[in-house]
Every structure is written in C-alpha cells, then in structure tokens.
Amino acid sequence: MALTREFKETVKARLDQDPAFRAALLSDAVELLLEGDLDTGKSVLRDFINATIGFEALAEKVGMPAKSLMRMFGPKGNPRADNLFNVIRQLQESSGIHLAVAAA
C-alpha cells in the first residue's frame, strides 16, 4: 500500500518537531538492516532521508549522484556496505543523532 502525501507530511512534521521520534526512526531503520530486513530498513531510511536532509543535500555530503542514492534505497536497490555506512554516518551527523551498537 502506497503512503499518502498527507501521511508523509505528518511524518515530516513530527520529525521536525520531535528529536526523540527522529532518533527512534533512524535507530529503527538501522536495526531492521542489522536484523536482515533489508527491504523495510531501506524503506524507512528512504522516508527518513526525504523527511530530513533530502536526497540532493545527502548526495553532496556522500559524493554520489542523488539519483543513485534514490535507486539505492528503492525497492530493487542493493546498496554496497561502504555506501550504506557512509549514508548512515552522514544522516547521524546532519541530524545530530549518534547511534551505538550494543550486544544483546
């Protein structure tokens, strides 16, 4: 089911206003990737990027074309580890969020 524009705007407004929600969404995306749910993790990261920094600004920071980043986080995208971790690092930097890995 496709997300409506209203839903995306609501998520963006909440991310802009609520630092805890912003941190939780980025954290959830990375956890999904680490758990092997690549499709959902990429989708959440794509939504996070669209609602925060945007693909154009992120592209400048990571040194990749915006269209390549969009494809990378699309349904058929298969990001290389170095690109994925570079994006996550830039997202942390631009949002002021620091994620840490802990053994469970």
PDB file of N, CA and C in Angstrom:
ATOM      1  N   MET A   1       0.840  -1.176   0.000  1.00  0.00           N
ATOM      2  CA  MET A   1       0.000   0.000   0.000  1.00  0.00           C
ATOM      3  C   MET A   1       0.889   1.245   0.000  1.00  0.00           C
ATOM      4  N   ALA A   2       0.641   2.143  -0.902  1.00  0.00           N
ATOM      5  CA  ALA A   2       1.426   3.374  -1.010  1.00  0.00           C
ATOM      6  C   ALA A   2       1.037   4.353   0.089  1.00  0.00           C
ATOM      7  N   LEU A   3       2.034   5.102   0.540  1.00  0.00           N
ATOM      8  CA  LEU A   3       1.774   6.111   1.550  1.00  0.00           C
ATOM      9  C   LEU A   3       1.206   7.357   0.893  1.00  0.00           C
ATOM     10  N   THR A   4       0.261   7.977   1.560  1.00  0.00           N
ATOM     11  CA  THR A   4      -0.334   9.195   1.014  1.00  0.00           C
ATOM     12  C   THR A   4       0.556  10.384   1.322  1.00  0.00           C
ATOM     13  N   ARG A   5       0.359  11.441   0.553  1.00  0.00           N
ATOM     14  CA  ARG A   5       1.115  12.673   0.773  1.00  0.00           C
ATOM     15  C   ARG A   5       0.853  13.208   2.184  1.00  0.00           C
ATOM     16  N   GLU A   6      -0.404  13.116   2.636  1.00  0.00           N
ATOM     17  CA  GLU A   6      -0.762  13.608   3.966  1.00  0.00           C
ATOM     18  C   GLU A   6       0.027  12.859   5.047  1.00  0.00           C
ATOM     19  N   PHE A   7       0.148  11.544   4.899  1.00  0.00           N
ATOM     20  CA  PHE A   7       0.896  10.757   5.874  1.00  0.00           C
ATOM     21  C   PHE A   7       2.362  11.169   5.879  1.00  0.00           C
ATOM     22  N   LYS A   8       2.954  11.313   4.686  1.00  0.00           N
ATOM     23  CA  LYS A   8       4.355  11.713   4.595  1.00  0.00           C
ATOM     24  C   LYS A   8       4.580  13.095   5.202  1.00  0.00           C
ATOM     25  N   GLU A   9       3.651  14.000   4.981  1.00  0.00           N
ATOM     26  CA  GLU A   9       3.768  15.341   5.559  1.00  0.00           C
ATOM     27  C   GLU A   9       3.639  15.303   7.076  1.00  0.00           C
ATOM     28  N   THR A  10       2.787  14.418   7.579  1.00  0.00           N
ATOM     29  CA  THR A  10       2.632  14.260   9.026  1.00  0.00           C
ATOM     30  C   THR A  10       3.921  13.724   9.643  1.00  0.00           C
ATOM     31  N   VAL A  11       4.524  12.735   8.990  1.00  0.00           N
ATOM     32  CA  VAL A  11       5.788  12.177   9.483  1.00  0.00           C
ATOM     33  C   VAL A  11       6.874  13.252   9.462  1.00  0.00           C
ATOM     34  N   LYS A  12       6.962  14.017   8.383  1.00  0.00           N
ATOM     35  CA  LYS A  12       7.963  15.081   8.291  1.00  0.00           C
ATOM     36  C   LYS A  12       7.770  16.108   9.395  1.00  0.00           C
ATOM     37  N   ALA A  13       6.540  16.511   9.629  1.00  0.00           N
ATOM     38  CA  ALA A  13       6.265  17.497  10.684  1.00  0.00           C
ATOM     39  C   ALA A  13       6.679  16.945  12.048  1.00  0.00           C
ATOM     40  N   ARG A  14       6.394  15.683  12.281  1.00  0.00           N
ATOM     41  CA  ARG A  14       6.759  15.078  13.574  1.00  0.00           C
ATOM     42  C   ARG A  14       8.274  14.971  13.712  1.00  0.00           C
ATOM     43  N   LEU A  15       8.970  14.611  12.633  1.00  0.00           N
ATOM     44  CA  LEU A  15      10.430  14.535  12.673  1.00  0.00           C
ATOM     45  C   LEU A  15      11.045  15.907  12.935  1.00  0.00           C
ATOM     46  N   ASP A  16      10.454  16.943  12.351  1.00  0.00           N
ATOM     47  CA  ASP A  16      10.952  18.306  12.549  1.00  0.00           C
ATOM     48  C   ASP A  16      10.776  18.767  13.991  1.00  0.00           C
ATOM     49  N   GLN A  17       9.695  18.327  14.635  1.00  0.00           N
ATOM     50  CA  GLN A  17       9.345  18.826  15.956  1.00  0.00           C
ATOM     51  C   GLN A  17       9.814  17.950  17.114  1.00  0.00           C
ATOM     52  N   ASP A  18      10.082  16.687  16.853  1.00  0.00           N
ATOM     53  CA  ASP A  18      10.321  15.738  17.937  1.00  0.00           C
ATOM     54  C   ASP A  18      11.665  15.016  17.761  1.00  0.00           C
ATOM     55  N   PRO A  19      12.712  15.498  18.441  1.00  0.00           N
ATOM     56  CA  PRO A  19      14.030  14.862  18.308  1.00  0.00           C
ATOM     57  C   PRO A  19      14.038  13.388  18.726  1.00  0.00           C
ATOM     58  N   ALA A  20      13.226  13.015  19.701  1.00  0.00           N
ATOM     59  CA  ALA A  20      13.186  11.615  20.143  1.00  0.00           C
ATOM     60  C   ALA A  20      12.597  10.730  19.044  1.00  0.00           C
ATOM     61  N   PHE A  21      11.576  11.212  18.365  1.00  0.00           N
ATOM     62  CA  PHE A  21      10.979  10.464  17.250  1.00  0.00           C
ATOM     63  C   PHE A  21      11.971  10.337  16.106  1.00  0.00           C
ATOM     64  N   ARG A  22      12.699  11.418  15.828  1.00  0.00           N
ATOM     65  CA  ARG A  22      13.712  11.409  14.768  1.00  0.00           C
ATOM     66  C   ARG A  22      14.782  10.361  15.078  1.00  0.00           C
ATOM     67  N   ALA A  23      15.261  10.335  16.304  1.00  0.00           N
ATOM     68  CA  ALA A  23      16.286   9.366  16.706  1.00  0.00           C
ATOM     69  C   ALA A  23      15.746   7.938  16.654  1.00  0.00           C
ATOM     70  N   ALA A  24      14.502   7.755  17.082  1.00  0.00           N
ATOM     71  CA  ALA A  24      13.904   6.416  17.078  1.00  0.00           C
ATOM     72  C   ALA A  24      13.725   5.892  15.661  1.00  0.00           C
ATOM     73  N   LEU A  25      13.333   6.763  14.731  1.00  0.00           N
ATOM     74  CA  LEU A  25      13.127   6.322  13.361  1.00  0.00           C
ATOM     75  C   LEU A  25      14.452   5.901  12.713  1.00  0.00           C
ATOM     76  N   LEU A  26      15.502   6.684  12.919  1.00  0.00           N
ATOM     77  CA  LEU A  26      16.810   6.315  12.366  1.00  0.00           C
ATOM     78  C   LEU A  26      17.316   5.033  13.016  1.00  0.00           C
ATOM     79  N   SER A  27      17.154   4.929  14.315  1.00  0.00           N
ATOM     80  CA  SER A  27      17.581   3.732  15.034  1.00  0.00           C
ATOM     81  C   SER A  27      16.824   2.497  14.542  1.00  0.00           C
ATOM     82  N   ASP A  28      15.515   2.629  14.363  1.00  0.00           N
ATOM     83  CA  ASP A  28      14.713   1.509  13.869  1.00  0.00           C
ATOM     84  C   ASP A  28      15.167   1.068  12.481  1.00  0.00           C
ATOM     85  N   ALA A  29      15.470   2.026  11.618  1.00  0.00           N
ATOM     86  CA  ALA A  29      15.914   1.691  10.265  1.00  0.00           C
ATOM     87  C   ALA A  29      17.200   0.871  10.309  1.00  0.00           C
ATOM     88  N   VAL A  30      18.154   1.302  11.121  1.00  0.00           N
ATOM     89  CA  VAL A  30      19.430   0.596  11.215  1.00  0.00           C
ATOM     90  C   VAL A  30      19.231  -0.779  11.852  1.00  0.00           C
ATOM     91  N   GLU A  31      18.382  -0.870  12.869  1.00  0.00           N
ATOM     92  CA  GLU A  31      18.107  -2.169  13.490  1.00  0.00           C
ATOM     93  C   GLU A  31      17.490  -3.133  12.485  1.00  0.00           C
ATOM     94  N   LEU A  32      16.571  -2.654  11.663  1.00  0.00           N
ATOM     95  CA  LEU A  32      15.968  -3.505  10.635  1.00  0.00           C
ATOM     96  C   LEU A  32      17.032  -4.031   9.675  1.00  0.00           C
ATOM     97  N   LEU A  33      17.954  -3.172   9.273  1.00  0.00           N
ATOM     98  CA  LEU A  33      19.039  -3.600   8.388  1.00  0.00           C
ATOM     99  C   LEU A  33      19.901  -4.666   9.066  1.00  0.00           C
ATOM    100  N   LEU A  34      20.241  -4.441  10.326  1.00  0.00           N
ATOM    101  CA  LEU A  34      21.084  -5.394  11.053  1.00  0.00           C
ATOM    102  C   LEU A  34      20.384  -6.734  11.268  1.00  0.00           C
ATOM    103  N   GLU A  35      19.053  -6.703  11.364  1.00  0.00           N
ATOM    104  CA  GLU A  35      18.288  -7.939  11.546  1.00  0.00           C
ATOM    105  C   GLU A  35      18.053  -8.675  10.235  1.00  0.00           C
ATOM    106  N   GLY A  36      18.464  -8.072   9.116  1.00  0.00           N
ATOM    107  CA  GLY A  36      18.319  -8.719   7.824  1.00  0.00           C
ATOM    108  C   GLY A  36      17.061  -8.347   7.070  1.00  0.00           C
ATOM    109  N   ASP A  37      16.247  -7.444   7.600  1.00  0.00           N
ATOM    110  CA  ASP A  37      15.047  -6.991   6.896  1.00  0.00           C
ATOM    111  C   ASP A  37      15.433  -5.795   6.032  1.00  0.00           C
ATOM    112  N   LEU A  38      16.147  -6.084   4.950  1.00  0.00           N
ATOM    113  CA  LEU A  38      16.711  -5.036   4.109  1.00  0.00           C
ATOM    114  C   LEU A  38      15.646  -4.174   3.434  1.00  0.00           C
ATOM    115  N   ASP A  39      14.587  -4.796   2.951  1.00  0.00           N
ATOM    116  CA  ASP A  39      13.558  -4.026   2.247  1.00  0.00           C
ATOM    117  C   ASP A  39      12.907  -2.988   3.161  1.00  0.00           C
ATOM    118  N   THR A  40      12.525  -3.404   4.355  1.00  0.00           N
ATOM    119  CA  THR A  40      11.890  -2.466   5.282  1.00  0.00           C
ATOM    120  C   THR A  40      12.895  -1.442   5.782  1.00  0.00           C
ATOM    121  N   GLY A  41      14.104  -1.868   6.071  1.00  0.00           N
ATOM    122  CA  GLY A  41      15.138  -0.943   6.533  1.00  0.00           C
ATOM    123  C   GLY A  41      15.439   0.130   5.505  1.00  0.00           C
ATOM    124  N   LYS A  42      15.571  -0.261   4.232  1.00  0.00           N
ATOM    125  CA  LYS A  42      15.812   0.717   3.165  1.00  0.00           C
ATOM    126  C   LYS A  42      14.628   1.661   3.025  1.00  0.00           C
ATOM    127  N   SER A  43      13.421   1.136   3.146  1.00  0.00           N
ATOM    128  CA  SER A  43      12.221   1.959   3.026  1.00  0.00           C
ATOM    129  C   SER A  43      12.154   3.007   4.141  1.00  0.00           C
ATOM    130  N   VAL A  44      12.454   2.594   5.366  1.00  0.00           N
ATOM    131  CA  VAL A  44      12.434   3.534   6.490  1.00  0.00           C
ATOM    132  C   VAL A  44      13.547   4.574   6.321  1.00  0.00           C
ATOM    133  N   LEU A  45      14.729   4.143   5.891  1.00  0.00           N
ATOM    134  CA  LEU A  45      15.804   5.111   5.640  1.00  0.00           C
ATOM    135  C   LEU A  45      15.412   6.095   4.540  1.00  0.00           C
ATOM    136  N   ARG A  46      14.773   5.612   3.488  1.00  0.00           N
ATOM    137  CA  ARG A  46      14.325   6.489   2.402  1.00  0.00           C
ATOM    138  C   ARG A  46      13.342   7.541   2.936  1.00  0.00           C
ATOM    139  N   ASP A  47      12.401   7.090   3.774  1.00  0.00           N
ATOM    140  CA  ASP A  47      11.448   8.037   4.365  1.00  0.00           C
ATOM    141  C   ASP A  47      12.162   9.036   5.276  1.00  0.00           C
ATOM    142  N   PHE A  48      13.134   8.550   6.043  1.00  0.00           N
ATOM    143  CA  PHE A  48      13.896   9.423   6.937  1.00  0.00           C
ATOM    144  C   PHE A  48      14.656  10.476   6.124  1.00  0.00           C
ATOM    145  N   ILE A  49      15.304  10.042   5.052  1.00  0.00           N
ATOM    146  CA  ILE A  49      16.056  10.972   4.202  1.00  0.00           C
ATOM    147  C   ILE A  49      15.122  12.021   3.606  1.00  0.00           C
ATOM    148  N   ASN A  50      14.002  11.581   3.048  1.00  0.00           N
ATOM    149  CA  ASN A  50      13.052  12.509   2.439  1.00  0.00           C
ATOM    150  C   ASN A  50      12.512  13.517   3.445  1.00  0.00           C
ATOM    151  N   ALA A  51      12.315  13.082   4.671  1.00  0.00           N
ATOM    152  CA  ALA A  51      11.710  13.946   5.688  1.00  0.00           C
ATOM    153  C   ALA A  51      12.728  14.820   6.421  1.00  0.00           C
ATOM    154  N   THR A  52      14.020  14.540   6.245  1.00  0.00           N
ATOM    155  CA  THR A  52      15.032  15.320   6.967  1.00  0.00           C
ATOM    156  C   THR A  52      15.929  16.061   5.977  1.00  0.00           C
ATOM    157  N   ILE A  53      17.046  15.498   5.649  1.00  0.00           N
ATOM    158  CA  ILE A  53      18.063  16.179   4.846  1.00  0.00           C
ATOM    159  C   ILE A  53      17.698  16.274   3.364  1.00  0.00           C
ATOM    160  N   GLY A  54      16.995  15.296   2.834  1.00  0.00           N
ATOM    161  CA  GLY A  54      16.665  15.251   1.411  1.00  0.00           C
ATOM    162  C   GLY A  54      17.796  14.607   0.610  1.00  0.00           C
ATOM    163  N   PHE A  55      17.445  14.029  -0.528  1.00  0.00           N
ATOM    164  CA  PHE A  55      18.428  13.299  -1.323  1.00  0.00           C
ATOM    165  C   PHE A  55      19.469  14.204  -1.970  1.00  0.00           C
ATOM    166  N   GLU A  56      19.079  15.405  -2.357  1.00  0.00           N
ATOM    167  CA  GLU A  56      20.039  16.313  -3.004  1.00  0.00           C
ATOM    168  C   GLU A  56      21.162  16.701  -2.036  1.00  0.00           C
ATOM    169  N   ALA A  57      20.806  17.123  -0.830  1.00  0.00           N
ATOM    170  CA  ALA A  57      21.817  17.522   0.157  1.00  0.00           C
ATOM    171  C   ALA A  57      22.652  16.321   0.598  1.00  0.00           C
ATOM    172  N   LEU A  58      22.001  15.173   0.771  1.00  0.00           N
ATOM    173  CA  LEU A  58      22.736  13.964   1.152  1.00  0.00           C
ATOM    174  C   LEU A  58      23.725  13.574   0.059  1.00  0.00           C
ATOM    175  N   ALA A  59      23.312  13.705  -1.193  1.00  0.00           N
ATOM    176  CA  ALA A  59      24.183  13.364  -2.318  1.00  0.00           C
ATOM    177  C   ALA A  59      25.467  14.184  -2.279  1.00  0.00           C
ATOM    178  N   GLU A  60      25.355  15.459  -1.973  1.00  0.00           N
ATOM    179  CA  GLU A  60      26.542  16.308  -1.865  1.00  0.00           C
ATOM    180  C   GLU A  60      27.465  15.826  -0.748  1.00  0.00           C
ATOM    181  N   LYS A  61      26.878  15.453   0.377  1.00  0.00           N
ATOM    182  CA  LYS A  61      27.675  15.032   1.531  1.00  0.00           C
ATOM    183  C   LYS A  61      28.394  13.704   1.305  1.00  0.00           C
ATOM    184  N   VAL A  62      27.753  12.783   0.579  1.00  0.00           N
ATOM    185  CA  VAL A  62      28.367  11.462   0.366  1.00  0.00           C
ATOM    186  C   VAL A  62      29.111  11.358  -0.947  1.00  0.00           C
ATOM    187  N   GLY A  63      28.998  12.389  -1.788  1.00  0.00           N
ATOM    188  CA  GLY A  63      29.726  12.377  -3.058  1.00  0.00           C
ATOM    189  C   GLY A  63      29.174  11.408  -4.075  1.00  0.00           C
ATOM    190  N   MET A  64      27.859  11.277  -4.093  1.00  0.00           N
ATOM    191  CA  MET A  64      27.185  10.404  -5.056  1.00  0.00           C
ATOM    192  C   MET A  64      26.060  11.192  -5.707  1.00  0.00           C
ATOM    193  N   PRO A  65      25.679  10.826  -6.917  1.00  0.00           N
ATOM    194  CA  PRO A  65      24.516  11.472  -7.529  1.00  0.00           C
ATOM    195  C   PRO A  65      23.236  11.147  -6.748  1.00  0.00           C
ATOM    196  N   ALA A  66      22.347  12.113  -6.651  1.00  0.00           N
ATOM    197  CA  ALA A  66      21.090  11.920  -5.913  1.00  0.00           C
ATOM    198  C   ALA A  66      20.280  10.760  -6.501  1.00  0.00           C
ATOM    199  N   LYS A  67      20.276  10.637  -7.825  1.00  0.00           N
ATOM    200  CA  LYS A  67      19.511   9.553  -8.454  1.00  0.00           C
ATOM    201  C   LYS A  67      20.064   8.185  -8.070  1.00  0.00           C
ATOM    202  N   SER A  68      21.374   8.083  -7.920  1.00  0.00           N
ATOM    203  CA  SER A  68      21.971   6.816  -7.489  1.00  0.00           C
ATOM    204  C   SER A  68      21.540   6.483  -6.067  1.00  0.00           C
ATOM    205  N   LEU A  69      21.500   7.501  -5.210  1.00  0.00           N
ATOM    206  CA  LEU A  69      21.039   7.273  -3.836  1.00  0.00           C
ATOM    207  C   LEU A  69      19.578   6.846  -3.811  1.00  0.00           C
ATOM    208  N   MET A  70      18.764   7.497  -4.629  1.00  0.00           N
ATOM    209  CA  MET A  70      17.339   7.138  -4.681  1.00  0.00           C
ATOM    210  C   MET A  70      17.158   5.696  -5.139  1.00  0.00           C
ATOM    211  N   ARG A  71      17.927   5.302  -6.147  1.00  0.00           N
ATOM    212  CA  ARG A  71      17.856   3.903  -6.606  1.00  0.00           C
ATOM    213  C   ARG A  71      18.350   2.953  -5.519  1.00  0.00           C
ATOM    214  N   MET A  72      19.405   3.342  -4.829  1.00  0.00           N
ATOM    215  CA  MET A  72      19.998   2.505  -3.794  1.00  0.00           C
ATOM    216  C   MET A  72      18.972   2.172  -2.704  1.00  0.00           C
ATOM    217  N   PHE A  73      18.119   3.140  -2.370  1.00  0.00           N
ATOM    218  CA  PHE A  73      17.131   2.923  -1.316  1.00  0.00           C
ATOM    219  C   PHE A  73      15.750   2.590  -1.867  1.00  0.00           C
ATOM    220  N   GLY A  74      15.675   2.347  -3.174  1.00  0.00           N
ATOM    221  CA  GLY A  74      14.424   1.931  -3.796  1.00  0.00           C
ATOM    222  C   GLY A  74      14.184   0.447  -3.575  1.00  0.00           C
ATOM    223  N   PRO A  75      13.022  -0.047  -3.979  1.00  0.00           N
ATOM    224  CA  PRO A  75      12.653  -1.453  -3.757  1.00  0.00           C
ATOM    225  C   PRO A  75      13.635  -2.458  -4.357  1.00  0.00           C
ATOM    226  N   LYS A  76      14.265  -2.109  -5.484  1.00  0.00           N
ATOM    227  CA  LYS A  76      15.199  -3.035  -6.127  1.00  0.00           C
ATOM    228  C   LYS A  76      16.654  -2.692  -5.831  1.00  0.00           C
ATOM    229  N   GLY A  77      16.872  -1.684  -4.997  1.00  0.00           N
ATOM    230  CA  GLY A  77      18.228  -1.248  -4.687  1.00  0.00           C
ATOM    231  C   GLY A  77      18.988  -2.266  -3.860  1.00  0.00           C
ATOM    232  N   ASN A  78      20.291  -2.309  -4.082  1.00  0.00           N
ATOM    233  CA  ASN A  78      21.159  -3.229  -3.347  1.00  0.00           C
ATOM    234  C   ASN A  78      22.424  -2.457  -2.968  1.00  0.00           C
ATOM    235  N   PRO A  79      22.351  -1.640  -1.900  1.00  0.00           N
ATOM    236  CA  PRO A  79      23.494  -0.784  -1.565  1.00  0.00           C
ATOM    237  C   PRO A  79      24.713  -1.584  -1.118  1.00  0.00           C
ATOM    238  N   ARG A  80      25.873  -1.125  -1.565  1.00  0.00           N
ATOM    239  CA  ARG A  80      27.128  -1.700  -1.065  1.00  0.00           C
ATOM    240  C   ARG A  80      27.302  -1.237   0.378  1.00  0.00           C
ATOM    241  N   ALA A  81      28.002  -2.035   1.148  1.00  0.00           N
ATOM    242  CA  ALA A  81      28.197  -1.725   2.567  1.00  0.00           C
ATOM    243  C   ALA A  81      28.875  -0.371   2.769  1.00  0.00           C
ATOM    244  N   ASP A  82      29.903  -0.065   1.970  1.00  0.00           N
ATOM    245  CA  ASP A  82      30.599   1.205   2.159  1.00  0.00           C
ATOM    246  C   ASP A  82      29.679   2.388   1.897  1.00  0.00           C
ATOM    247  N   ASN A  83      28.832   2.291   0.883  1.00  0.00           N
ATOM    248  CA  ASN A  83      27.883   3.369   0.606  1.00  0.00           C
ATOM    249  C   ASN A  83      26.833   3.485   1.702  1.00  0.00           C
ATOM    250  N   LEU A  84      26.321   2.347   2.140  1.00  0.00           N
ATOM    251  CA  LEU A  84      25.293   2.340   3.180  1.00  0.00           C
ATOM    252  C   LEU A  84      25.813   2.952   4.476  1.00  0.00           C
ATOM    253  N   PHE A  85      27.009   2.559   4.886  1.00  0.00           N
ATOM    254  CA  PHE A  85      27.550   3.094   6.138  1.00  0.00           C
ATOM    255  C   PHE A  85      27.930   4.559   6.010  1.00  0.00           C
ATOM    256  N   ASN A  86      28.348   4.977   4.843  1.00  0.00           N
ATOM    257  CA  ASN A  86      28.632   6.390   4.617  1.00  0.00           C
ATOM    258  C   ASN A  86      27.343   7.207   4.738  1.00  0.00           C
ATOM    259  N   VAL A  87      26.260   6.704   4.170  1.00  0.00           N
ATOM    260  CA  VAL A  87      24.964   7.388   4.277  1.00  0.00           C
ATOM    261  C   VAL A  87      24.527   7.465   5.738  1.00  0.00           C
ATOM    262  N   ILE A  88      24.615   6.354   6.454  1.00  0.00           N
ATOM    263  CA  ILE A  88      24.202   6.349   7.859  1.00  0.00           C
ATOM    264  C   ILE A  88      25.045   7.333   8.671  1.00  0.00           C
ATOM    265  N   ARG A  89      26.337   7.380   8.390  1.00  0.00           N
ATOM    266  CA  ARG A  89      27.217   8.330   9.098  1.00  0.00           C
ATOM    267  C   ARG A  89      26.778   9.763   8.824  1.00  0.00           C
ATOM    268  N   GLN A  90      26.493  10.071   7.570  1.00  0.00           N
ATOM    269  CA  GLN A  90      26.064  11.427   7.215  1.00  0.00           C
ATOM    270  C   GLN A  90      24.706  11.766   7.821  1.00  0.00           C
ATOM    271  N   LEU A  91      23.806  10.793   7.878  1.00  0.00           N
ATOM    272  CA  LEU A  91      22.496  11.032   8.484  1.00  0.00           C
ATOM    273  C   LEU A  91      22.635  11.313   9.976  1.00  0.00           C
ATOM    274  N   GLN A  92      23.527  10.589  10.631  1.00  0.00           N
ATOM    275  CA  GLN A  92      23.772  10.851  12.050  1.00  0.00           C
ATOM    276  C   GLN A  92      24.322  12.257  12.242  1.00  0.00           C
ATOM    277  N   GLU A  93      25.292  12.603  11.412  1.00  0.00           N
ATOM    278  CA  GLU A  93      25.932  13.915  11.505  1.00  0.00           C
ATOM    279  C   GLU A  93      24.938  15.048  11.255  1.00  0.00           C
ATOM    280  N   SER A  94      24.151  14.920  10.200  1.00  0.00           N
ATOM    281  CA  SER A  94      23.241  16.006   9.827  1.00  0.00           C
ATOM    282  C   SER A  94      22.075  16.142  10.801  1.00  0.00           C
ATOM    283  N   SER A  95      21.696  15.045  11.461  1.00  0.00           N
ATOM    284  CA  SER A  95      20.561  15.099  12.381  1.00  0.00           C
ATOM    285  C   SER A  95      20.987  15.256  13.840  1.00  0.00           C
ATOM    286  N   GLY A  96      22.284  15.174  14.096  1.00  0.00           N
ATOM    287  CA  GLY A  96      22.754  15.285  15.477  1.00  0.00           C
ATOM    288  C   GLY A  96      22.456  14.054  16.325  1.00  0.00           C
ATOM    289  N   ILE A  97      22.238  12.935  15.659  1.00  0.00           N
ATOM    290  CA  ILE A  97      21.940  11.666  16.345  1.00  0.00           C
ATOM    291  C   ILE A  97      23.179  10.791  16.321  1.00  0.00           C
ATOM    292  N   HIS A  98      23.505  10.180  17.441  1.00  0.00           N
ATOM    293  CA  HIS A  98      24.633   9.253  17.493  1.00  0.00           C
ATOM    294  C   HIS A  98      24.090   7.873  17.862  1.00  0.00           C
ATOM    295  N   LEU A  99      24.240   6.931  16.952  1.00  0.00           N
ATOM    296  CA  LEU A  99      23.812   5.555  17.200  1.00  0.00           C
ATOM    297  C   LEU A  99      25.001   4.754  17.685  1.00  0.00           C
ATOM    298  N   ALA A 100      24.744   3.810  18.571  1.00  0.00           N
ATOM    299  CA  ALA A 100      25.790   2.929  19.077  1.00  0.00           C
ATOM    300  C   ALA A 100      25.274   1.491  19.037  1.00  0.00           C
ATOM    301  N   VAL A 101      26.178   0.573  18.791  1.00  0.00           N
ATOM    302  CA  VAL A 101      25.819  -0.847  18.753  1.00  0.00           C
ATOM    303  C   VAL A 101      26.088  -1.450  20.118  1.00  0.00           C
ATOM    304  N   ALA A 102      25.145  -2.246  20.604  1.00  0.00           N
ATOM    305  CA  ALA A 102      25.322  -2.924  21.893  1.00  0.00           C
ATOM    306  C   ALA A 102      24.954  -4.389  21.720  1.00  0.00           C
ATOM    307  N   ALA A 103      25.718  -5.256  22.325  1.00  0.00           N
ATOM    308  CA  ALA A 103      25.413  -6.687  22.269  1.00  0.00           C
ATOM    309  C   ALA A 103      24.221  -6.987  23.172  1.00  0.00           C
ATOM    310  N   ALA A 104      23.368  -7.848  22.711  1.00  0.00           N
ATOM    311  CA  ALA A 104      22.177  -8.207  23.498  1.00  0.00           C
ATOM    312  C   ALA A 104      22.378  -9.562  24.136  1.00  0.00           C
TER     313      ALA A 104
END
